Amino acid sequence: MARAKSRRRAGTWEHGGWHVPPPSRDELRCGLAPLLRQLRRVDDAVAKLAGGEGRVDDLVQLQRILTERFPVGEPTCTTVTLAQPEPLREQLRLLSRDLHLEIHAVDGQYPCYLLCRVAARWDAPDIILEELHVSSGRVSFFHDRRFAMLMRHGRSRTFLRLARWRRASKTLLGGVWRQRPDDRDCDDLLAAVARLVLASAWYEDQRLPFAVADAFGLTHFRSALELVAFILGSNLYQVAAGIREWQEELVGFFQQVYPNVPLAALLHNLSRHGAVNPAQLETAARGVFVELNRLFSAFLGTTGALADLEQLELFKVVLGCFANLGEVAARACWKPALEEAVGVLEGAAADATGRLVG
Amino acid sequence: MTPFGDPGSYQRFWRPVSIADAARVGGSWSRRNEALDQLDDLTFEHQMAAAASAAGHRVSAADLKTRPQRGPLHTDYPAFPAARACIGLSAICEFNAQAGSANLLLQAAVKLSPDQLAVLDPTGVRQAASHVAEAVGHRLCLDHLCVGDKFRAVESYRLFAASMLDLRFRRLKDVILAACTLGDLVDGLSRRPNVRRRIHPLTLRILSALAPSCAHYRQAAGRCRPEELPALAAALARGLMSALLPFLPLKTSDAPDPARLERPGTRALSRSWSRLSRVPLQSPSRNPDDPRALSAPLLGLNEPAPPVMDQPSSWTTKRRPDAAPGPSHFPRGIPSDAASGDDGADQRVLVPRAHSQEEARVQGLIQQAAAVITQATAAAAWEDPRVDQVTHSLRTNLFGQGPLEAQLGGHRHQITAYGSGRKGVIHEGALPRCRDAESLRQVRNGAAPIAQKLRAYQWFGRRTEMQAKRLQSRGALDPHRLARLGISSLVRRRWRRRRVTDYRGRPLVILAKDGSSSNTAATTLAGKTLAAAFLMIERLARIRLFAADYSSDHHGHLVQWLWHPQKTPGRNAWQAVEAVASLPPHGQGGNEDVLSLSHIVREVLLTPDAAKQTVIVINITDGKINSPLSEFRSMIRTLRQTHRLTYSLVVLGDAPIEVPEADHVVRVPRHELGDSHRIADRIAQHVNTLVRALRAGRKASHG
């Protein structure tokens, strides 16, 4: 008993509450190793079955893996199984409150898992900081590159998905700072990016235009959308004040990690000169927003855009094939009408951002 | 984010509220409620118009046969098109529910002649005919609403359905539906090499065979008048059925030996399946005498497979060809709303009746594995709907009623009852506004005399006050020295806690109305008028009112809020009378009164308004309690002891219920139920008693 007590992390009384520091990287890796091993075994079994190579024996093997007991956290703690997700989640909560395990069923059949580290505070946007395990193959966690809908305490919540830029952020910090950044620094940078910029630059109604921009390579259009949403959705005075701590890192993030040149330029201006006449900027952004909406609507009305689907307007193809838009709208299937529409939209979006940022 | 989704200081909302916000978890309560109200209004308009289009004349709100659909909003589809798809699906469901005669016409059109039936398997023909009639019915509905009535939301749902479509087409039903309703997209996509690779050759042949009839119909439908559409649809159904004939399974005696299709290896199995020329009645089967049972191959998720007549291929490809089809062969798996198909059978656990010892062993293994996997991926009943489950469920039942129907702010909660500790799940929602003017007038007129009487009463709160009590000394201690108690630790000050009337306090009144099936039309109407009266006087009487109806539906126990500041969308207490009018004219279902009441009271006590305020529970019931009376009494006892609230039981009717634990019992005899003035007298007398009890304590000065 005494031994178990000595292992427990010491807490401190801060800001009127008992604060237990999150476990270190090593502690986390050690505590999660059996779970990660088990998840990989499930993945292998599912990949074999889903790929058509499986037999009844493999299904039985999958069942065996799911019902095997393994420890999570301290070696002395209670063992759990993947077949009973609630006790497993309870153990993960004991290990760290930031851990989240999301379980889905591929086509209602095979289990797939997302184990991640999240930041979910009341005064900041919900973000995924690190993806510790994502099942291979077809998974339904990330319906969008920017958002993930996770079930937190039984309620669906939208998380900003920043984990994919973790490595690039670390490289960026290493370049800007003199000392070597650790994982906490990386978490802090991602949290700052989310709180100051992306919480307002991304919103869920952008999923359709972002999906179209990704599928048709509309980089200027995507940048313009983010820029407009950032100007209209954030308090520029607060951002200008908050950006001082992360001046170079934030600008560098939007130049190198997630390239959005106009947004990086605006952040640079905010950090150097503060928020100068934001009301005028907002008015201009509203005008650009209306213009972008009109252009996007005209783009989606293009007919004869894709091979084999010439008779359909583009919006029908986009909405009717939204689940596999990237595949349907592959570059090889583009028709001249689409090339022209892309050029018009991109040119207009570049002009609009130029008007906003100068 | 905060529990209510307020974005705090890092984000501000600059976009107007739209129907896309209706299921947005990141938005605030008020935005979501307003969006839900907008969506509800639009859905209602479309449903009414669809019902009128199907019936051929105007219909009233009471004639609607389906509930608004909300499934697409809980998938990974973009929010605005998904909200429009909800509206479209609601209209389609309503149209199909009303169009009984059109469906009969289609069913007559797909009947085959006896000489055609002579060589074909009757079960296969019956199922194919049913699929054709269903698909053409959907096409007819689309043309009526989208082309005739210009409902663009229906087109939104069609595109949503195309996006949900599984292009591997595991069922013949999906092939027919895709060719008939989504032909413009599917024809083009199936020409793409990367898509063709996923589709089985037999499926491609069927699609090609169905395409001419569908194309002919599309051309003709674009030119014809709406009244000519049913005849065109019947012709389409006949054309589709004729095109399907070469692919339908032959009679069992004419069918090829199933053992020829069986090879131990997966590749060999795939090869033999690729040579199929007719739709099999079921998934590929294994030879039951094969001793290598555990080495039987399973079909992969991404492998092309021929469409089967009855069930999609899955792990369990072990069905014997001579087994008669029917859901009775498929034991249900672990209950899961999203996993169940349209016929009620669980789509995951497809285990046929065993025919040999070896077969039974294999089926047992598969069943065990399926149960464990289902358990490992299941979600608790009270949790929000999960994206993958909703998507899978909608995908298996396109153009049909989905798993999620309109429940404003609907959630499931695990409840532990006060007193008895009984556990259960409560489905909670908010009642929508009533759009039937007649029902609304009836409730308002009935409530007017009661509200007239009640509005005269001023309710006051009670609060706890700490008073310093004078020390009465005797003996050696000199009373004059008591003035030094402020500085002397030897003489202790005495404090006394007193409950006093608080003129600024607004007591919380929880109105819990029983809506179970034991309620007759008279008791239901009396309950509705009482609830409406309290809602109408809420502002005047200076009370904070929370009103809910508890009953049950197909989800289980149901609590529907009539008025709750954080749960009912975009309305105040006065407008909540419209929600009261939307309650059904009779009680519905049974319910656990103890669980429902515990949930209602707990939800109110959790609100910040309840802090340090007087709480009065008014339970309006017909006196027929569905929970054991001992548990009901135990709950009231616990509530009174723990939370010091006042409990009044209003019994409508002559049920002889005795609850000594209740503070007040008001009985309205059955013969007085129809007379609002008599009810008003009794309730006013009761309220008078309540208010006098509140003022009975020592009066405190203002503040």
XYZ file of C-alpha atoms in Angstrom, chain B residues 172-663:
492
model
C -30.184 -6.285 -54.852
C -32.398 -3.701 -53.160
C -29.536 -1.182 -53.295
C -28.854 -1.883 -56.971
C -32.485 -1.268 -57.944
C -32.733 1.823 -55.752
C -29.515 3.268 -57.168
C -30.550 2.673 -60.781
C -34.024 4.044 -60.219
C -33.440 7.120 -58.062
C -29.739 7.947 -58.376
C -29.187 6.826 -61.954
C -27.705 10.102 -63.193
C -24.829 9.803 -60.721
C -24.381 6.060 -60.560
C -24.308 5.583 -64.351
C -21.421 8.004 -64.692
C -19.530 6.717 -61.678
C -19.813 3.093 -62.720
C -17.995 3.970 -65.947
C -14.926 5.030 -63.956
C -12.310 2.240 -63.815
C -11.534 2.728 -60.119
C -15.213 2.431 -59.216
C -15.797 -0.487 -61.604
C -13.111 -2.451 -59.792
C -15.188 -2.328 -56.619
C -18.413 -3.481 -58.231
C -19.078 -7.129 -58.951
C -19.560 -8.030 -62.664
C -23.064 -9.289 -61.955
C -23.977 -5.964 -60.368
C -22.649 -4.113 -63.409
C -24.719 -6.303 -65.705
C -27.857 -5.638 -63.664
C -27.186 -1.893 -63.658
C -26.761 -1.937 -67.430
C -29.983 -3.884 -67.861
C -31.965 -1.458 -65.696
C -30.512 1.709 -67.218
C -32.666 1.939 -70.428
C -35.991 1.775 -68.560
C -34.800 4.407 -66.066
C -33.484 6.689 -68.809
C -36.770 6.410 -70.702
C -38.709 7.265 -67.570
C -36.481 10.278 -66.816
C -37.081 11.685 -70.275
C -40.830 11.088 -70.147
C -41.213 12.442 -66.595
C -39.574 15.712 -67.558
C -42.315 16.397 -70.107
C -45.458 14.973 -68.516
C -48.074 16.494 -66.206
C -48.069 15.483 -62.492
C -51.277 13.450 -62.831
C -49.639 11.276 -65.502
C -46.746 10.322 -63.226
C -48.375 7.258 -61.533
C -49.023 5.609 -64.900
C -45.453 6.322 -65.999
C -44.147 4.916 -62.727
C -46.183 1.749 -63.209
C -44.632 1.377 -66.660
C -41.203 1.870 -65.162
C -41.895 -0.789 -62.535
C -42.955 -3.229 -65.248
C -39.853 -2.399 -67.285
C -37.537 -2.892 -64.341
C -39.133 -6.189 -63.393
C -38.771 -7.461 -66.968
C -35.123 -6.364 -67.042
C -34.486 -8.179 -63.780
C -35.969 -11.508 -64.877
C -32.732 -12.943 -66.348
C -30.966 -12.298 -63.046
C -33.513 -13.716 -60.629
C -32.746 -17.103 -59.043
C -34.245 -20.207 -60.611
C -36.304 -22.729 -58.742
C -34.243 -24.885 -56.397
C -34.394 -27.971 -58.647
C -33.079 -25.903 -61.602
C -30.368 -24.134 -59.619
C -26.746 -25.190 -60.031
C -25.317 -27.350 -57.299
C -24.198 -24.997 -54.561
C -21.274 -27.234 -53.778
C -19.784 -26.221 -57.118
C -19.465 -22.710 -55.807
C -17.575 -23.891 -52.773
C -13.836 -23.958 -52.657
C -11.752 -23.793 -49.522
C -9.636 -20.880 -50.724
C -10.830 -17.306 -50.860
C -9.520 -16.669 -54.339
C -11.205 -19.759 -55.688
C -14.424 -18.671 -54.042
C -14.146 -15.207 -55.569
C -13.528 -16.719 -59.000
C -16.589 -18.896 -58.813
C -18.656 -15.937 -57.570
C -17.469 -13.760 -60.390
C -18.979 -16.248 -62.869
C -22.424 -15.964 -61.318
C -25.200 -15.063 -63.692
C -28.120 -14.878 -61.262
C -28.626 -13.145 -57.946
C -28.151 -15.655 -55.146
C -30.851 -15.856 -52.519
C -28.264 -15.668 -49.793
C -24.553 -15.196 -49.137
C -22.156 -17.945 -50.271
C -22.504 -21.048 -48.190
C -19.989 -23.559 -46.987
C -20.348 -27.255 -47.420
C -21.610 -28.454 -44.043
C -19.665 -31.661 -44.307
C -16.357 -29.845 -44.683
C -14.240 -30.932 -41.706
C -12.078 -27.804 -41.940
C -14.714 -25.591 -40.435
C -12.354 -23.034 -38.902
C -10.558 -22.564 -42.186
C -13.714 -21.419 -43.971
C -13.016 -18.150 -45.786
C -14.816 -14.948 -44.890
C -15.652 -12.195 -47.300
C -13.622 -9.031 -46.807
C -15.038 -5.542 -46.436
C -13.506 -4.244 -49.634
C -14.022 -7.261 -51.851
C -16.568 -7.068 -54.642
C -19.443 -9.390 -53.988
C -22.582 -10.117 -55.964
C -25.738 -8.534 -54.633
C -27.778 -10.934 -52.572
C -31.494 -10.975 -52.294
C -32.004 -10.906 -48.572
C -29.041 -9.845 -46.444
C -25.678 -8.204 -47.095
C -22.663 -10.452 -47.071
C -20.677 -10.289 -43.864
C -18.538 -12.630 -41.799
C -21.322 -15.101 -41.679
C -21.357 -16.517 -45.150
C -22.445 -19.835 -43.805
C -26.037 -20.065 -44.818
C -27.174 -23.309 -46.346
C -28.819 -22.888 -49.722
C -31.793 -25.001 -48.747
C -32.554 -22.950 -45.632
C -35.798 -21.067 -46.012
C -35.299 -17.314 -45.753
C -36.859 -15.320 -42.985
C -35.876 -13.356 -39.964
C -36.794 -16.194 -37.629
C -33.467 -17.804 -38.518
C -31.531 -14.822 -37.287
C -31.347 -14.460 -33.552
C -30.967 -10.889 -32.468
C -27.574 -9.826 -31.252
C -26.821 -7.425 -28.458
C -29.377 -4.665 -28.830
C -28.068 -1.739 -30.799
C -30.363 0.827 -32.378
C -28.030 1.732 -35.144
C -27.105 -1.804 -36.069
C -30.598 -3.066 -36.639
C -31.909 -3.192 -40.147
C -35.274 -2.217 -41.470
C -36.768 -5.593 -40.746
C -35.744 -5.389 -37.128
C -33.093 -8.090 -37.396
C -29.584 -7.236 -36.343
C -27.433 -6.844 -39.430
C -24.297 -8.020 -37.725
C -25.378 -11.299 -36.299
C -26.652 -13.346 -39.159
C -26.507 -16.863 -37.923
C -28.731 -19.421 -39.589
C -30.150 -22.544 -38.103
C -27.496 -25.212 -37.846
C -27.853 -28.376 -39.875
C -25.015 -30.491 -38.557
C -22.920 -30.745 -35.465
C -19.908 -29.243 -37.190
C -21.986 -26.430 -38.642
C -23.465 -25.716 -35.224
C -20.006 -25.479 -33.707
C -18.845 -22.965 -36.296
C -21.992 -20.926 -35.941
C -21.527 -20.898 -32.198
C -17.983 -19.581 -32.590
C -19.086 -16.865 -34.980
C -21.958 -15.881 -32.741
C -19.637 -15.577 -29.755
C -17.156 -13.487 -31.707
C -19.947 -11.273 -33.048
C -21.298 -10.708 -29.555
C -17.867 -9.742 -28.202
C -17.179 -7.373 -31.113
C -20.603 -5.782 -30.724
C -19.945 -5.307 -27.026
C -16.526 -3.813 -27.718
C -17.944 -1.221 -30.115
C -21.280 -0.500 -28.446
C -22.300 2.884 -27.089
C -24.365 3.394 -23.956
C -28.042 4.068 -24.516
C -27.902 7.473 -22.867
C -25.023 8.774 -24.984
C -25.411 11.043 -27.997
C -25.891 9.247 -31.324
C -22.512 8.210 -32.703
C -21.596 9.224 -36.235
C -20.601 5.780 -37.461
C -23.699 4.112 -36.070
C -26.093 6.667 -37.547
C -24.313 6.551 -40.913
C -24.460 2.776 -41.040
C -28.115 2.768 -40.089
C -29.082 5.390 -42.682
C -27.053 3.603 -45.341
C -28.983 0.386 -44.843
C -32.351 2.136 -45.127
C -32.105 4.905 -47.715
C -35.292 6.901 -48.337
C -36.846 5.310 -45.257
C -37.470 6.519 -41.751
C -34.142 6.834 -39.988
C -33.075 6.056 -36.450
C -33.284 9.661 -35.263
C -36.510 11.578 -35.237
C -37.200 15.060 -33.985
C -36.636 15.404 -30.295
C -35.840 18.951 -29.374
C -32.795 18.804 -27.156
C -33.253 15.057 -26.916
C -30.927 13.133 -24.659
C -30.891 9.949 -22.688
C -29.997 9.974 -19.049
C -29.220 7.296 -16.560
C -31.380 7.939 -13.521
C -31.297 6.783 -9.955
C -34.618 7.414 -8.272
C -34.822 9.238 -4.982
C -35.677 7.023 -2.040
C -35.807 3.532 -3.529
C -32.558 3.911 -5.504
C -34.158 2.276 -8.553
C -32.075 2.752 -11.703
C -33.273 3.310 -15.249
C -32.849 5.252 -18.463
C -34.976 8.292 -19.254
C -35.283 9.766 -22.715
C -35.576 13.498 -22.367
C -36.770 16.011 -24.942
C -38.685 19.222 -25.400
C -42.137 19.414 -26.889
C -42.429 21.288 -30.179
C -44.890 24.127 -30.641
C -48.445 23.225 -31.554
C -49.477 24.444 -34.965
C -53.092 23.350 -34.748
C -55.132 26.484 -34.011
C -58.135 24.511 -32.728
C -56.154 22.611 -30.065
C -54.453 25.799 -28.993
C -57.751 27.652 -28.649
C -59.220 24.802 -26.599
C -56.313 24.840 -24.147
C -56.180 28.618 -23.842
C -59.939 28.886 -23.276
C -59.853 26.124 -20.705
C -56.932 27.682 -18.868
C -58.347 31.227 -18.798
C -60.663 30.858 -15.719
C -57.937 29.114 -13.733
C -55.348 31.731 -14.687
C -57.857 34.456 -13.754
C -58.119 33.067 -10.234
C -54.435 32.311 -9.762
C -53.099 35.628 -10.980
C -54.371 37.349 -7.843
C -51.974 35.463 -5.601
C -48.524 36.802 -4.896
C -46.099 34.035 -4.093
C -43.179 34.759 -1.838
C -40.044 32.860 -1.229
C -38.616 31.780 2.071
C -35.035 32.048 3.046
C -32.849 31.050 5.932
C -31.798 33.828 8.229
C -29.186 33.663 10.951
C -30.157 35.555 14.070
C -28.042 36.354 17.103
C -29.956 35.244 20.147
C -29.804 37.082 23.414
C -28.181 35.153 26.201
C -30.350 34.721 29.246
C -28.046 34.309 32.178
C -28.767 33.543 35.740
C -26.807 32.653 38.793
C -23.389 34.125 39.282
C -23.017 35.565 35.798
C -23.971 39.221 35.731
C -26.231 39.956 32.698
C -24.688 43.404 32.378
C -21.375 41.839 31.536
C -22.911 40.192 28.462
C -22.220 43.351 26.502
C -18.576 42.277 26.539
C -19.265 39.074 24.625
C -18.039 40.652 21.419
C -14.518 40.767 22.817
C -14.551 37.947 25.287
C -13.960 34.399 24.201
C -15.410 33.112 27.449
C -18.947 34.124 26.599
C -20.118 32.548 23.382
C -22.656 34.098 21.088
C -25.663 31.982 20.274
C -26.994 31.826 16.739
C -30.319 30.673 15.562
C -31.308 29.661 12.041
C -34.817 30.664 11.050
C -36.813 30.276 7.887
C -38.438 33.577 7.136
C -40.584 34.957 4.343
C -38.569 36.586 1.622
C -40.581 39.158 -0.267
C -38.008 39.353 -2.995
C -37.734 35.591 -3.351
C -39.355 33.822 -6.261
C -40.191 30.253 -5.317
C -39.515 27.498 -7.799
C -42.622 25.641 -8.869
C -42.073 22.307 -10.597
C -45.126 21.214 -12.498
C -44.886 17.516 -13.320
C -47.775 16.277 -15.437
C -48.535 12.586 -15.773
C -49.112 11.631 -19.417
C -49.320 7.847 -19.140
C -51.944 5.782 -20.924
C -54.179 5.525 -17.861
C -55.124 9.156 -18.457
C -58.447 9.507 -20.216
C -59.300 12.346 -22.574
C -60.960 14.211 -19.685
C -58.031 13.934 -17.274
C -55.565 14.784 -20.054
C -57.491 17.906 -21.003
C -57.831 18.943 -17.367
C -54.096 18.406 -16.865
C -53.299 20.427 -19.967
C -55.488 23.338 -18.916
C -53.946 23.332 -15.443
C -50.417 23.302 -16.850
C -51.314 26.042 -19.311
C -52.821 28.168 -16.533
C -49.667 27.973 -14.449
C -47.565 28.879 -17.466
C -49.795 31.861 -18.199
C -49.457 33.306 -14.691
C -45.729 32.595 -14.257
C -44.619 36.194 -14.694
C -47.515 37.732 -12.746
C -47.297 35.434 -9.766
C -43.547 35.929 -9.415
C -42.682 32.270 -9.527
C -40.040 30.427 -11.473
C -41.886 27.656 -13.208
C -40.511 24.453 -14.690
C -43.088 22.273 -16.415
C -42.720 18.790 -17.834
C -44.900 15.959 -19.038
C -43.835 12.403 -18.373
C -45.005 9.394 -20.320
C -43.309 6.801 -22.531
C -42.865 5.994 -26.203
C -41.004 3.422 -28.262
C -37.696 4.685 -26.830
C -38.813 3.953 -23.275
C -39.527 6.358 -20.463
C -39.962 9.852 -21.768
C -39.792 13.244 -20.090
C -40.843 16.125 -22.318
C -40.229 19.608 -21.103
C -43.000 22.091 -21.655
C -41.019 24.933 -20.190
C -37.468 24.948 -18.944
C -35.334 28.036 -19.546
C -32.327 26.006 -20.685
C -34.038 23.173 -22.492
C -37.003 24.512 -24.421
C -36.138 26.373 -27.588
C -36.684 30.070 -28.143
C -39.788 30.680 -26.104
C -40.925 32.080 -22.784
C -43.430 30.608 -20.355
C -46.367 32.312 -22.028
C -45.405 30.861 -25.420
C -44.883 27.471 -23.820
C -48.677 27.142 -23.689
C -48.333 26.277 -27.377
C -46.219 23.295 -26.378
C -48.895 22.163 -23.911
C -51.435 22.152 -26.723
C -49.244 19.807 -28.753
C -49.578 17.063 -26.150
C -51.647 14.123 -27.419
C -55.369 14.073 -26.528
C -54.959 10.827 -24.562
C -52.218 9.474 -22.362
C -49.600 7.295 -24.035
C -47.534 4.360 -22.810
C -46.670 3.379 -19.298
C -43.945 5.024 -17.301
C -42.058 4.701 -14.105
C -43.419 7.675 -12.195
C -40.619 7.435 -9.664
C -37.871 7.619 -12.272
C -39.505 10.381 -14.280
C -40.291 12.543 -11.257
C -36.799 12.028 -9.860
C -35.304 13.147 -13.147
C -37.522 16.231 -13.397
C -36.812 17.319 -9.829
C -33.095 16.639 -10.122
C -32.793 18.641 -13.339
C -34.501 21.611 -11.696
C -32.496 21.393 -8.494
C -29.300 21.466 -10.532
C -30.143 24.860 -12.028
C -28.630 27.966 -10.420
C -32.160 29.308 -9.851
C -32.775 26.603 -7.287
C -30.034 27.735 -4.932
C -31.475 28.762 -1.567
C -34.997 29.026 -2.926
C -38.232 27.465 -1.866
C -39.144 24.561 -4.129
C -42.718 23.416 -4.606
C -43.526 20.314 -6.627
C -47.036 20.124 -8.054
C -47.635 16.663 -9.445
C -50.703 16.495 -11.668
C -51.797 12.891 -12.093
C -54.849 10.702 -12.512
C -53.877 8.919 -9.313
C -52.797 5.700 -11.048
C -49.152 5.287 -10.222
C -47.208 2.846 -12.391
C -44.399 2.437 -9.861
C -44.906 0.539 -6.598
C -46.631 2.893 -4.154
C -44.001 2.211 -1.486
C -41.277 3.530 -3.838
C -43.381 6.544 -4.702
C -43.901 7.372 -1.033
C -40.253 6.732 -0.290
C -39.306 9.197 -3.028
C -41.540 11.914 -1.593
C -40.183 11.285 1.895
C -36.597 11.565 0.687
C -37.282 14.685 -1.326
C -38.917 16.394 1.619
C -36.207 15.394 4.064
C -33.183 16.024 1.859
C -34.251 19.034 -0.142
C -36.975 20.446 2.148
C -39.360 20.953 -0.709
C -43.139 21.075 -0.597
C -44.970 18.318 -2.424
C -48.531 18.750 -3.661
C -50.411 15.985 -5.382
C -53.265 17.005 -7.670
C -55.410 13.949 -8.366
C -57.666 14.288 -11.401
C -60.458 11.734 -11.160
C -61.693 9.399 -8.483
C -58.674 7.101 -8.046
C -58.408 6.378 -4.300
C -54.697 7.048 -3.875
C -53.422 7.732 -0.368
C -50.047 9.402 0.011
C -49.651 10.614 3.593
C -46.126 11.860 2.822
C -47.436 14.577 0.485
C -47.879 18.031 2.022
